[in-house]
Coordinates of C-alpha atoms in Angstrom, one line a residue:
V1 CA 119.8 109.0 103.3
L2 CA 118.8 112.0 105.4
D3 CA 118.9 112.2 109.3
H4 CA 115.9 113.5 111.3
L5 CA 116.8 116.9 110.6
G6 CA 117.2 116.5 107.0
R7 CA 120.5 116.6 106.6
I8 CA 122.5 114.3 104.2
V9 CA 124.3 111.3 106.1
W10 CA 125.3 109.6 102.7
S11 CA 124.6 109.6 99.0
R12 CA 125.2 106.7 96.6
R13 CA 124.6 106.4 92.8
P14 CA 124.3 102.8 92.1
T15 CA 123.5 103.1 88.3
T16 CA 122.9 106.1 85.9
S17 CA 119.5 104.6 85.2
E18 CA 116.2 105.3 87.2
L19 CA 115.8 104.0 90.5
R20 CA 112.3 102.4 90.6
G21 CA 112.3 100.3 94.0
L22 CA 113.3 101.1 97.7
S23 CA 112.9 99.0 100.5
V24 CA 114.4 98.6 104.0
Y25 CA 114.6 95.4 106.1
D26 CA 116.6 94.1 108.9
L27 CA 118.3 90.8 106.7
D28 CA 120.3 89.9 109.5
G29 CA 118.5 90.1 112.9
D30 CA 121.1 92.6 114.0
K31 CA 118.7 95.3 114.7
T32 CA 119.7 97.6 111.9
L33 CA 118.1 98.2 108.6
D34 CA 119.6 97.2 105.2
I35 CA 118.6 99.4 102.0
V36 CA 117.3 97.4 98.9
V37 CA 117.5 99.3 95.8
T38 CA 116.2 98.3 92.3
A39 CA 116.5 100.3 89.1
A40 CA 115.1 100.2 85.4
V41 CA 118.6 99.2 84.1
G42 CA 119.3 97.5 80.6
S43 CA 121.1 94.6 82.2
Q44 CA 120.7 91.7 84.5
M45 CA 122.2 93.7 87.2
N46 CA 119.4 95.5 88.9
T47 CA 119.3 95.1 92.5
W48 CA 121.8 96.8 95.2
I49 CA 121.8 96.5 99.1
Y50 CA 123.4 99.1 101.1
N51 CA 124.0 98.9 105.3
T52 CA 123.4 101.8 107.3
A53 CA 126.5 103.2 106.5
G54 CA 126.1 103.0 102.8
V55 CA 128.5 100.2 102.1
L56 CA 127.2 97.4 99.7
R57 CA 126.5 94.1 101.3
P58 CA 128.8 91.2 100.4
G59 CA 127.5 89.3 97.4
W60 CA 125.8 92.5 95.9
P61 CA 124.9 93.9 93.2
Q62 CA 122.8 91.0 91.6
L63 CA 122.0 89.4 89.4
N64 CA 125.6 88.8 88.8
G65 CA 126.9 85.6 86.9
T66 CA 124.7 82.9 85.5
S67 CA 122.7 81.9 88.4
G68 CA 119.6 83.3 86.5
Y69 CA 118.0 85.7 84.3
A70 CA 117.1 89.3 85.1
Y71 CA 116.7 92.9 83.3
G72 CA 115.2 96.2 84.3
V73 CA 112.8 96.6 87.4
Y74 CA 110.5 99.2 86.3
N75 CA 108.3 99.2 89.4
S76 CA 108.7 98.8 93.2
N77 CA 108.9 95.1 92.4
A78 CA 110.6 93.5 95.2
A79 CA 109.5 92.0 98.1
V80 CA 111.7 91.5 101.5
H81 CA 110.8 89.2 104.5
D82 CA 112.0 86.1 106.0
L83 CA 110.4 83.8 103.4
N84 CA 111.9 80.5 104.3
K85 CA 111.7 81.1 108.0
D86 CA 115.5 80.8 108.7
G87 CA 115.9 83.8 110.8
R88 CA 116.9 86.2 107.8
G89 CA 115.6 88.2 105.1
E90 CA 115.2 87.0 101.6
I91 CA 114.5 89.3 98.7
V92 CA 112.1 88.4 95.7
V93 CA 112.9 90.5 92.6
P94 CA 110.6 90.1 89.5
S95 CA 111.8 92.0 86.6
D96 CA 111.5 92.7 82.7
V97 CA 111.7 89.0 81.9
H98 CA 109.5 85.9 82.3
Y99 CA 111.6 84.9 85.5
I100 CA 111.6 86.0 88.9
A101 CA 115.0 85.9 91.1
A102 CA 115.0 85.1 94.7
Y103 CA 117.9 85.6 96.8
G104 CA 119.5 85.0 100.2
P105 CA 120.8 87.9 102.1
N106 CA 124.3 87.8 100.6
G107 CA 123.0 87.2 96.9
G108 CA 122.7 83.7 96.6
Q109 CA 119.7 82.5 94.5
L110 CA 117.3 80.5 96.7
P111 CA 117.0 77.0 95.7
A112 CA 113.7 75.7 93.2
N113 CA 112.1 72.6 93.9
V114 CA 113.6 69.8 92.0
I115 CA 110.3 69.3 89.9
Y116 CA 111.9 72.1 87.7
G117 CA 115.3 70.1 87.4
T118 CA 118.4 69.4 89.8
G119 CA 120.3 72.5 90.9
K120 CA 118.2 75.1 89.8
G121 CA 117.5 78.3 91.8
W122 CA 114.2 80.7 91.2
G123 CA 116.2 82.8 88.6
K124 CA 116.3 79.7 86.4
V125 CA 112.9 78.7 86.2
G126 CA 110.7 80.6 83.6
V127 CA 107.1 81.5 84.2
W128 CA 104.6 80.1 81.8
E129 CA 100.6 80.3 81.9
S130 CA 100.9 76.4 81.6
L131 CA 102.4 74.6 84.2
A132 CA 103.3 71.7 81.9
T133 CA 105.4 74.1 79.7
E134 CA 106.9 75.6 82.9
L135 CA 108.1 72.0 84.2
R136 CA 109.4 71.2 80.8
G137 CA 111.4 74.5 80.8
W138 CA 110.6 76.0 77.3
G139 CA 107.8 76.7 75.0
T140 CA 108.1 77.1 71.2
C141 CA 107.1 80.4 70.8
T142 CA 105.7 79.5 67.3
A143 CA 102.9 81.3 65.6
G144 CA 99.9 78.8 65.2
D145 CA 101.1 76.3 67.9
A146 CA 99.1 75.8 71.2
R147 CA 98.7 78.5 73.6
A148 CA 100.3 76.6 76.0
E149 CA 103.4 76.9 74.1
R150 CA 103.2 80.6 73.8
Y151 CA 101.8 82.4 76.7
R152 CA 104.3 83.5 79.4
T153 CA 104.4 86.4 81.9
N154 CA 106.9 89.5 81.9
F155 CA 107.4 91.0 85.2
A156 CA 108.7 94.7 84.2
H157 CA 105.8 96.0 86.1
G158 CA 105.3 93.1 88.3
A159 CA 105.3 93.5 92.0
S160 CA 105.8 90.6 94.5
V161 CA 104.3 90.3 97.8
I162 CA 105.4 87.7 100.7
A163 CA 102.3 86.6 102.7
D164 CA 100.9 83.3 104.7
V165 CA 97.8 83.3 102.3
N166 CA 96.0 80.5 104.2
G167 CA 97.0 80.6 107.8
D168 CA 99.3 77.6 107.8
G169 CA 102.2 79.3 109.2
R170 CA 104.2 79.1 105.9
F171 CA 105.0 82.1 103.8
E172 CA 104.0 82.2 100.0
V173 CA 105.0 84.7 97.4
V174 CA 102.2 86.4 95.4
V175 CA 103.2 88.0 92.1
T176 CA 101.3 89.7 89.4
G177 CA 102.8 90.3 85.7
N178 CA 101.9 91.0 82.2
V179 CA 100.9 87.7 80.2
Y180 CA 102.0 87.8 76.5
D181 CA 102.3 85.8 73.3
C182 CA 106.0 85.1 73.0
A183 CA 105.4 84.3 69.4
I184 CA 104.7 88.1 68.9
G185 CA 107.0 89.5 71.6
H186 CA 106.2 91.8 74.7
P187 CA 104.5 94.1 74.5
P188 CA 101.4 93.7 73.7
G189 CA 100.0 92.1 76.7
K190 CA 97.1 89.9 76.5
Y191 CA 96.1 90.2 80.4
N192 CA 97.8 90.5 83.7
G193 CA 98.2 87.1 85.6
V194 CA 98.3 86.4 89.1
Y195 CA 100.3 83.5 90.7
I196 CA 101.1 82.1 94.2
F197 CA 104.5 80.3 94.6
N198 CA 105.7 78.4 97.6
A199 CA 109.3 79.5 99.2
D200 CA 110.8 76.6 96.8
R201 CA 109.2 78.1 93.7
S202 CA 106.6 75.6 93.2
R203 CA 103.0 76.8 92.4
F204 CA 101.0 76.9 95.9
T205 CA 98.8 74.2 96.9
G206 CA 97.3 73.5 100.3
S207 CA 94.2 73.7 102.6
G208 CA 92.1 72.5 99.5
Y209 CA 93.3 75.4 97.2
D210 CA 95.3 74.8 94.1
W211 CA 97.2 77.3 92.1
R212 CA 98.8 75.1 89.9
T213 CA 96.5 76.3 87.4
V214 CA 95.9 80.0 87.3
P215 CA 93.2 82.5 86.4
V216 CA 93.4 83.6 82.6
D217 CA 92.2 86.1 80.4
T218 CA 91.1 88.4 83.2
G219 CA 91.0 91.3 81.0
A220 CA 92.8 92.9 77.9
P221 CA 94.5 96.1 78.3
L222 CA 92.6 99.4 77.3
T223 CA 96.1 100.6 76.1
E224 CA 99.7 100.2 77.0
D225 CA 100.8 103.5 75.6
Y226 CA 101.8 105.9 78.4
N227 CA 101.6 108.8 76.0
V228 CA 97.7 108.2 76.0
I229 CA 97.6 107.6 79.7
E230 CA 100.3 107.0 82.4
N231 CA 100.7 103.2 82.7
N232 CA 99.1 101.1 85.3
V233 CA 101.0 98.9 87.6
P234 CA 99.3 96.0 89.1
N235 CA 100.4 95.7 92.5
P236 CA 98.7 93.2 94.5
A237 CA 97.5 94.0 98.2
V238 CA 97.1 90.7 100.2
A239 CA 94.7 90.8 103.0
D240 CA 91.6 88.9 104.6
L241 CA 88.5 90.8 103.2
D242 CA 85.8 88.6 104.6
G243 CA 87.2 87.8 108.0
D244 CA 87.9 84.1 107.5
G245 CA 91.5 83.8 108.4
K246 CA 92.5 83.5 104.6
K247 CA 93.9 86.2 102.7
E248 CA 92.3 87.4 99.3
I249 CA 94.6 89.2 96.2
V250 CA 93.4 92.6 95.4
Y251 CA 95.0 94.3 92.3
A252 CA 94.3 97.2 89.6
S253 CA 94.8 96.3 86.0
Y254 CA 95.4 97.9 82.7
D255 CA 91.7 96.9 81.6
G256 CA 90.6 99.7 84.0
R257 CA 89.4 97.4 86.6
V258 CA 90.1 96.2 90.0
H259 CA 90.0 92.7 90.8
A260 CA 89.9 90.5 93.7
F261 CA 90.6 86.9 93.8
W262 CA 89.7 84.3 96.6
L263 CA 92.1 81.4 97.1
D264 CA 89.7 79.2 95.3
K265 CA 90.2 81.7 92.3
V266 CA 86.6 83.1 92.3
K267 CA 85.8 86.4 92.3
R268 CA 82.8 87.1 94.7
G269 CA 80.3 90.0 94.9
T270 CA 80.6 92.4 92.2
W271 CA 84.3 92.1 91.8
P272 CA 85.9 93.3 89.4
Y273 CA 85.2 96.8 89.8
S274 CA 85.5 98.9 86.8
V275 CA 86.7 102.8 87.0
Y276 CA 86.4 102.7 83.4
S277 CA 83.2 103.3 81.6
A278 CA 82.8 102.6 77.9
A279 CA 80.1 105.2 77.7
E280 CA 82.5 107.9 78.7
G281 CA 84.8 106.9 76.1
I282 CA 88.1 107.7 77.9
P283 CA 90.4 105.2 79.8
R284 CA 90.8 105.5 83.5
F285 CA 93.2 103.3 85.6
A286 CA 93.3 102.6 89.2
S287 CA 95.9 102.6 91.9
E288 CA 97.3 100.0 94.4
P289 CA 94.6 99.7 96.8
V290 CA 95.1 99.8 100.5
I291 CA 92.6 97.9 102.7
A292 CA 91.1 98.2 106.1
D293 CA 88.2 97.1 108.3
L294 CA 87.0 100.7 108.9
D295 CA 84.1 99.9 111.0
N296 CA 85.8 97.0 112.9
D297 CA 82.9 94.7 111.9
G298 CA 84.7 91.9 110.3
R299 CA 84.7 92.8 106.8
A300 CA 87.3 94.8 105.1
E301 CA 87.0 97.8 102.9
V302 CA 89.4 98.6 99.9
I303 CA 90.4 101.8 98.9
F304 CA 92.1 103.1 95.9
T305 CA 92.4 106.0 93.5
S306 CA 91.9 106.8 89.8
W307 CA 93.3 108.8 86.9
V308 CA 92.2 109.6 83.6
K309 CA 93.5 110.0 79.9
K310 CA 95.9 112.9 79.2
G311 CA 94.5 115.8 77.3
T312 CA 91.0 115.3 78.9
N313 CA 91.0 118.3 81.3
K314 CA 89.3 115.6 83.6
T315 CA 90.3 114.2 87.1
G316 CA 90.3 110.9 88.8
K317 CA 88.4 109.9 92.0
L318 CA 88.9 108.6 95.4
H319 CA 87.1 105.2 95.8
I320 CA 85.8 103.2 98.7
L321 CA 84.3 99.7 98.2
N322 CA 83.2 97.0 100.5
W323 CA 84.6 93.7 100.9
L324 CA 82.5 92.5 97.9
G325 CA 83.3 95.1 95.6
T326 CA 80.3 97.2 96.1
R327 CA 80.7 101.0 95.9
L328 CA 80.4 102.9 99.4
H329 CA 81.9 106.4 98.4
E330 CA 83.4 108.0 95.3
V331 CA 84.9 111.5 95.4
A332 CA 86.2 113.2 92.5
L333 CA 89.7 114.7 93.3
P334 CA 90.7 118.4 92.5
L335 CA 91.1 119.5 88.8
A336 CA 94.9 119.8 87.6
F337 CA 97.0 122.7 88.3
G338 CA 98.7 123.8 85.1
A339 CA 98.2 120.5 83.2
D340 CA 95.2 118.8 81.2
W341 CA 94.6 115.7 83.5
N342 CA 94.7 114.5 86.8
G343 CA 94.2 111.8 89.4
A344 CA 96.3 109.9 91.9
L345 CA 98.7 107.0 90.7
A346 CA 100.2 106.2 93.7
A347 CA 98.5 104.0 96.4
P348 CA 96.6 106.0 99.1
T349 CA 98.0 105.9 102.7
L350 CA 95.9 105.5 105.9
A351 CA 97.0 107.4 109.0
N352 CA 96.0 109.5 111.8
I353 CA 97.2 112.9 110.7
D354 CA 95.3 115.1 113.2
S355 CA 94.1 115.1 116.7
D356 CA 90.9 113.5 116.4
P357 CA 90.5 109.4 116.9
D358 CA 89.4 108.7 113.2
L359 CA 91.9 107.7 110.3
E360 CA 92.5 109.8 107.3
V361 CA 93.5 108.9 103.8
V362 CA 96.3 110.9 102.2
L363 CA 96.9 110.9 98.5
N364 CA 99.5 111.8 96.1
T365 CA 98.1 113.5 93.1
A366 CA 99.7 113.9 89.7
H367 CA 98.7 117.6 89.3
S368 CA 97.1 119.0 92.5
G369 CA 99.6 118.0 95.2
F370 CA 98.9 116.3 98.3
V371 CA 95.2 116.2 99.6
A372 CA 93.7 114.4 102.5
Y373 CA 90.3 113.2 103.5
D374 CA 88.7 112.4 106.6
L375 CA 87.3 109.1 107.2
P376 CA 84.7 109.5 110.0
G377 CA 83.8 106.6 112.6
T378 CA 87.1 104.8 111.9
A379 CA 88.6 105.0 115.4
S380 CA 88.5 101.5 115.8
A381 CA 89.6 100.5 112.3
R382 CA 91.9 97.5 111.6
V383 CA 94.3 98.5 109.0
L384 CA 95.4 95.3 106.9
W385 CA 97.2 97.0 104.1
R386 CA 98.3 100.3 105.0
T387 CA 100.3 102.1 102.1
G388 CA 102.2 101.4 99.1
R389 CA 103.6 98.2 99.2
G390 CA 101.8 97.3 102.6
N391 CA 104.0 99.2 105.0
F392 CA 106.3 102.2 105.4
H393 CA 109.5 99.9 104.9
R394 CA 107.9 99.1 101.4
T395 CA 108.5 95.6 101.9
G396 CA 105.5 94.2 100.0
T397 CA 104.8 91.9 102.8
A398 CA 101.5 91.0 104.5
V399 CA 102.8 89.8 107.8
P400 CA 102.3 90.8 111.3
G401 CA 104.4 93.8 112.6
P402 CA 105.9 93.5 115.9
L403 CA 103.6 92.8 118.5
P404 CA 102.6 95.4 121.3
V405 CA 104.0 95.1 124.7
V406 CA 101.2 95.1 127.4
S407 CA 102.1 95.9 131.2
I408 CA 100.1 96.8 134.2
A409 CA 100.3 98.7 137.5
A410 CA 98.5 99.5 140.5
T411 CA 98.2 103.4 140.1
D412 CA 95.8 103.3 143.5
A413 CA 96.6 100.1 145.3
Q414 CA 94.2 100.7 148.2
A415 CA 90.3 100.4 147.8
A416 CA 87.9 100.5 150.7
E417 CA 84.4 99.4 151.3
P418 CA 81.5 100.6 150.9
G419 CA 82.9 101.6 147.5
A420 CA 83.5 105.3 147.5
N421 CA 87.1 104.8 147.4
P422 CA 87.9 102.4 144.5
G423 CA 91.3 101.1 143.7
V424 CA 92.7 101.5 140.1
I425 CA 94.9 99.6 138.0
T426 CA 96.3 100.9 134.5
L427 CA 97.2 98.9 131.5
T428 CA 100.0 100.4 129.3
R429 CA 100.6 99.4 125.6
T430 CA 103.7 100.2 123.6
G431 CA 103.6 100.0 119.8
S432 CA 100.8 101.0 117.4
T433 CA 97.7 102.3 118.8
T434 CA 95.7 102.4 115.5
A435 CA 93.6 99.4 116.2
P436 CA 91.8 98.4 119.7
L437 CA 93.5 95.7 121.5
T438 CA 91.9 93.3 123.7
V439 CA 94.0 92.3 126.8
K440 CA 93.1 89.1 128.7
L441 CA 93.2 89.0 132.5
T442 CA 93.3 86.4 135.1
L443 CA 92.0 87.3 138.8
T444 CA 93.7 85.8 141.9
G445 CA 93.9 86.7 145.6
G446 CA 91.8 86.5 148.5
A447 CA 89.1 89.0 147.2
T448 CA 86.4 87.3 145.1
N449 CA 85.4 88.9 141.7
G450 CA 81.7 89.9 141.9
V451 CA 81.4 89.3 145.5
D452 CA 84.3 91.5 147.3
Y453 CA 84.4 94.0 144.3
R454 CA 82.3 94.8 141.3
T455 CA 82.7 92.2 138.6
L456 CA 85.7 92.9 136.4
P457 CA 85.7 91.4 132.9
T458 CA 88.5 88.9 132.2
A459 CA 89.2 90.7 128.7
I460 CA 89.2 94.4 128.5
T461 CA 89.8 96.4 125.1
M462 CA 91.9 99.3 124.9
P463 CA 90.1 101.6 122.3
A464 CA 92.2 102.8 119.4
G465 CA 94.5 105.7 120.0
R466 CA 94.8 104.9 123.5
V467 CA 98.3 104.3 125.0
T468 CA 96.8 103.6 128.6
L469 CA 93.6 102.5 130.3
A470 CA 92.6 102.8 133.9
V471 CA 90.3 100.2 135.6
A472 CA 88.6 100.7 138.6
I473 CA 88.5 98.1 141.3
T474 CA 85.3 99.0 143.2
P475 CA 84.5 97.4 146.5
L476 CA 81.2 96.1 147.5
D477 CA 79.9 96.7 150.8
D478 CA 78.8 93.8 153.1
V479 CA 78.0 93.2 156.8
V480 CA 80.8 90.8 157.2
V481 CA 83.9 91.5 159.3
E482 CA 86.9 90.9 157.2
A483 CA 90.5 91.1 157.1
T484 CA 92.1 93.3 154.4
E485 CA 91.5 91.3 151.0
V486 CA 93.7 91.6 147.9
V487 CA 92.9 91.2 144.5
N488 CA 95.8 90.2 142.0
V489 CA 95.0 91.3 138.5
N490 CA 97.4 89.4 136.0
I491 CA 98.0 89.8 132.4
A492 CA 97.2 86.4 130.5
A493 CA 98.9 85.2 127.6
S494 CA 97.6 86.0 124.0
D495 CA 98.7 85.9 120.4
A496 CA 97.5 89.6 120.1
Y497 CA 100.5 91.1 122.4
R498 CA 103.5 90.4 124.4
T499 CA 103.3 90.5 128.1
G500 CA 105.9 93.3 129.5
A501 CA 106.8 94.0 133.1
P502 CA 105.1 94.4 135.6
A503 CA 102.6 91.9 134.5
T504 CA 100.7 91.9 138.0
A505 CA 98.9 94.6 140.0
A506 CA 97.7 94.1 143.4
V507 CA 94.8 96.2 145.0
S508 CA 94.1 96.0 148.8
I509 CA 90.5 96.2 149.9
L510 CA 89.9 97.5 153.3
D511 CA 86.9 96.3 155.3
N512 CA 84.6 99.1 157.0
D513 CA 82.9 96.7 159.5

């Protein structure tokens, strides 16, 4: 852990194995962030949580004991959020077994639905392609038996996401993993499967959608040999692509394609999108995507990168697709420096890194350093999945961040007819300014909107990039002798922001008759 000047605050080595996952989250609501670490270990003890002082939390590391099954974590698999809405953070950790562990903040397994048996936690329920086999609790893993007895899912590279997929106020867990035939063993994989679980580990159903049966045979691997091409990891990004209030699941797979599933398990438009061309004859894989409505038209764009087979002296690309999987832009990345292949394995990051109002996309390439590309016309973009694992805390969550706080003040509290001397109220917001923010207003007082002063809308949009916005209160001249009148501009409640103080601004209008 480093401070803001780059000085070491503390250092810990939880294991001699590689550390593959790092997230930060306030597990207790005490306004300090806890640090969740996962590792590519050869045992079931794969997750550690430290407080800000570098002290292990009580109950950690996990998995410790007989509460479930776990093994090495070979990707940034963990998702951290208040899954069950008890005011504390929960931690979901898929690993190199066909089980998913899920913990409370002090290391106890979250309980699984009794349909799986009395007293079981998440980590004791195996993930099978067939729900019937999953409910029974075991398959035969015998060659020649039915597929339902043999196909289960390994989560060595299987990342999880916590999201409210159908907008009903309850969180679900979305996870991808490598489906394999247990009569043969793992690897090889058959296809990357995708699942949605409720907080009690049962398979998701709701709003007319049913994930008790899951999409199958989504695409066989081009290769799983990292000596040929660096492995794909199927990290899901979860966001509303089409603006209907429901979230879609987008992930890249080892079949060389990027997949997008709607909650009805249908792929719309031209999805899946292939970065691999059989005619070219070499494998290409794609990164975890990021998602943003770049032009704020209500439909999101999907942005990702790709990389190529080793030894080809070729490079990957930056890809931008529309919500239906149609290619909008494709840019070749720089060639490698001192290596025989290039591309970008990590998810892109969307940020405004210069002085203009538009976003840039920042990439970490394999062999040509960091590169950044401008995204013109994105000043009003809505960013839905910003970076690897969704956010800079790397928590694997598709949930709203802290709401902005909006206040109002009269920066010129006196206006006068005939209008050459307007009053001014100024809106101020805190928090992210990446997206525009529409502020609702109510108008009270003795002055009448559109009669005593120029019509003031009751919803005003603060552009992206703006912390403050000045709004004129311009008097309308008349021939009526009047006393000084007052307009009170009040911030109205909205789900898009919290109301700060002051929440009311008053401007006096002086008569000239």
